[in-house]
Amino acid sequence: MPDEIKLHISGMIYNQSMGGTYSLVLTEDNGQKRRFSVLIGESEAQSIALKLNNTTPPRPLSHDLMNSIIRELNSKVVKVLIYEMKNEIFHSEIYLVHDSKPIIIDARTSDAIALAVRSNAPIYITAEILNKVGTVIDVEEMVESMQQRKEVEKLTPLSELTLETISTYKTEQLEEFLSRAIEEENYEIAALIRDEIELRERFF
């Protein structure tokens, strides 16, 4: 069994150059505090951020459903392991236990981490991979990482958006809110956001 190093989520950054994607920043728990990022989709980013913020969506998301099924089957997620990297894509496994029987399931890293945060399961990476992709954090980078984590924590729940507050956000942020509102079937908020975006396109 290869050496495994425990990780924690330290931030999430919206990719301006690749719309609809985020860089999920993972940092080594101990040792050199190396970090690296995993490119994930918008829906997975929202799923992870909502759980980190302890925000409950109006209807269960896919990862909530997966977690509920695992619990109802008297199973438990033991850990998530990033075990391989091919063509700059990380591959992960979800380790479960069912009736004392170990089960290993191959999964996308974004899905595996979204499930891990819901089940309070630890996230690991093999030392071989971290040695290749990990970057040692200096003091300035640690401050930046903390700021990135705050950005995750500041992900505003749709329920807090109003006609007055919507106008205070940048257009890029409104577009993100619009995608979330449509995904969560919150069409009332989606209409308000769309009206604000159209107003800006018309007059600015």
PDB file of N, CA and C in Angstrom, residues 158 161 166 173-179 181 188-198:
ATOM      1  N   LEU A 158     -29.058  31.421  -1.825  1.00  0.00           N
ATOM      2  CA  LEU A 158     -30.022  32.107  -2.676  1.00  0.00           C
ATOM      3  C   LEU A 158     -31.143  32.731  -1.857  1.00  0.00           C
ATOM      4  N   LEU A 161     -30.853  36.445  -1.138  1.00  0.00           N
ATOM      5  CA  LEU A 161     -30.873  37.436  -2.214  1.00  0.00           C
ATOM      6  C   LEU A 161     -32.226  38.145  -2.265  1.00  0.00           C
ATOM      7  N   ILE A 166     -29.342  42.191  -4.914  1.00  0.00           N
ATOM      8  CA  ILE A 166     -28.894  41.673  -6.202  1.00  0.00           C
ATOM      9  C   ILE A 166     -28.106  42.734  -6.965  1.00  0.00           C
ATOM     10  N   GLN A 173     -20.786  37.533 -10.890  1.00  0.00           N
ATOM     11  CA  GLN A 173     -21.366  36.866  -9.732  1.00  0.00           C
ATOM     12  C   GLN A 173     -22.841  36.573  -9.954  1.00  0.00           C
ATOM     13  N   LEU A 174     -23.525  37.518 -10.596  1.00  0.00           N
ATOM     14  CA  LEU A 174     -24.950  37.310 -10.876  1.00  0.00           C
ATOM     15  C   LEU A 174     -25.162  36.119 -11.812  1.00  0.00           C
ATOM     16  N   GLU A 175     -24.263  35.953 -12.753  1.00  0.00           N
ATOM     17  CA  GLU A 175     -24.367  34.815 -13.673  1.00  0.00           C
ATOM     18  C   GLU A 175     -24.203  33.496 -12.926  1.00  0.00           C
ATOM     19  N   GLU A 176     -23.317  33.493 -11.904  1.00  0.00           N
ATOM     20  CA  GLU A 176     -23.161  32.305 -11.074  1.00  0.00           C
ATOM     21  C   GLU A 176     -24.429  32.045 -10.264  1.00  0.00           C
ATOM     22  N   PHE A 177     -24.979  33.117  -9.681  1.00  0.00           N
ATOM     23  CA  PHE A 177     -26.217  32.982  -8.915  1.00  0.00           C
ATOM     24  C   PHE A 177     -27.350  32.458  -9.804  1.00  0.00           C
ATOM     25  N   LEU A 178     -27.403  32.949 -11.046  1.00  0.00           N
ATOM     26  CA  LEU A 178     -28.454  32.534 -11.964  1.00  0.00           C
ATOM     27  C   LEU A 178     -28.379  31.033 -12.246  1.00  0.00           C
ATOM     28  N   SER A 179     -27.169  30.534 -12.468  1.00  0.00           N
ATOM     29  CA  SER A 179     -26.991  29.097 -12.711  1.00  0.00           C
ATOM     30  C   SER A 179     -27.446  28.283 -11.502  1.00  0.00           C
ATOM     31  N   ALA A 181     -29.615  29.240  -9.173  1.00  0.00           N
ATOM     32  CA  ALA A 181     -31.065  29.372  -8.995  1.00  0.00           C
ATOM     33  C   ALA A 181     -31.821  28.427  -9.925  1.00  0.00           C
ATOM     34  N   GLU A 188     -38.188  32.091  -8.980  1.00  0.00           N
ATOM     35  CA  GLU A 188     -38.502  33.463  -8.578  1.00  0.00           C
ATOM     36  C   GLU A 188     -37.221  34.290  -8.474  1.00  0.00           C
ATOM     37  N   ILE A 189     -36.211  33.740  -7.798  1.00  0.00           N
ATOM     38  CA  ILE A 189     -34.921  34.428  -7.696  1.00  0.00           C
ATOM     39  C   ILE A 189     -34.258  34.504  -9.059  1.00  0.00           C
ATOM     40  N   ALA A 190     -34.364  33.425  -9.843  1.00  0.00           N
ATOM     41  CA  ALA A 190     -33.756  33.409 -11.179  1.00  0.00           C
ATOM     42  C   ALA A 190     -34.305  34.548 -12.040  1.00  0.00           C
ATOM     43  N   ALA A 191     -35.611  34.812 -11.933  1.00  0.00           N
ATOM     44  CA  ALA A 191     -36.221  35.889 -12.722  1.00  0.00           C
ATOM     45  C   ALA A 191     -35.680  37.254 -12.304  1.00  0.00           C
ATOM     46  N   LEU A 192     -35.508  37.453 -10.989  1.00  0.00           N
ATOM     47  CA  LEU A 192     -34.968  38.724 -10.507  1.00  0.00           C
ATOM     48  C   LEU A 192     -33.543  38.943 -11.007  1.00  0.00           C
ATOM     49  N   ILE A 193     -32.737  37.879 -10.946  1.00  0.00           N
ATOM     50  CA  ILE A 193     -31.341  37.980 -11.382  1.00  0.00           C
ATOM     51  C   ILE A 193     -31.273  38.239 -12.885  1.00  0.00           C
ATOM     52  N   ARG A 194     -32.102  37.521 -13.642  1.00  0.00           N
ATOM     53  CA  ARG A 194     -32.092  37.694 -15.096  1.00  0.00           C
ATOM     54  C   ARG A 194     -32.505  39.116 -15.480  1.00  0.00           C
ATOM     55  N   ASP A 195     -33.475  39.673 -14.787  1.00  0.00           N
ATOM     56  CA  ASP A 195     -33.908  41.049 -15.070  1.00  0.00           C
ATOM     57  C   ASP A 195     -32.779  42.043 -14.822  1.00  0.00           C
ATOM     58  N   GLU A 196     -32.010  41.815 -13.735  1.00  0.00           N
ATOM     59  CA  GLU A 196     -30.902  42.712 -13.408  1.00  0.00           C
ATOM     60  C   GLU A 196     -29.805  42.629 -14.471  1.00  0.00           C
ATOM     61  N   ILE A 197     -29.501  41.421 -14.930  1.00  0.00           N
ATOM     62  CA  ILE A 197     -28.478  41.237 -15.957  1.00  0.00           C
ATOM     63  C   ILE A 197     -28.907  41.905 -17.261  1.00  0.00           C
ATOM     64  N   GLU A 198     -30.172  41.711 -17.653  1.00  0.00           N
ATOM     65  CA  GLU A 198     -30.672  42.312 -18.882  1.00  0.00           C
ATOM     66  C   GLU A 198     -30.686  43.834 -18.790  1.00  0.00           C
TER      67      GLU A 198
END
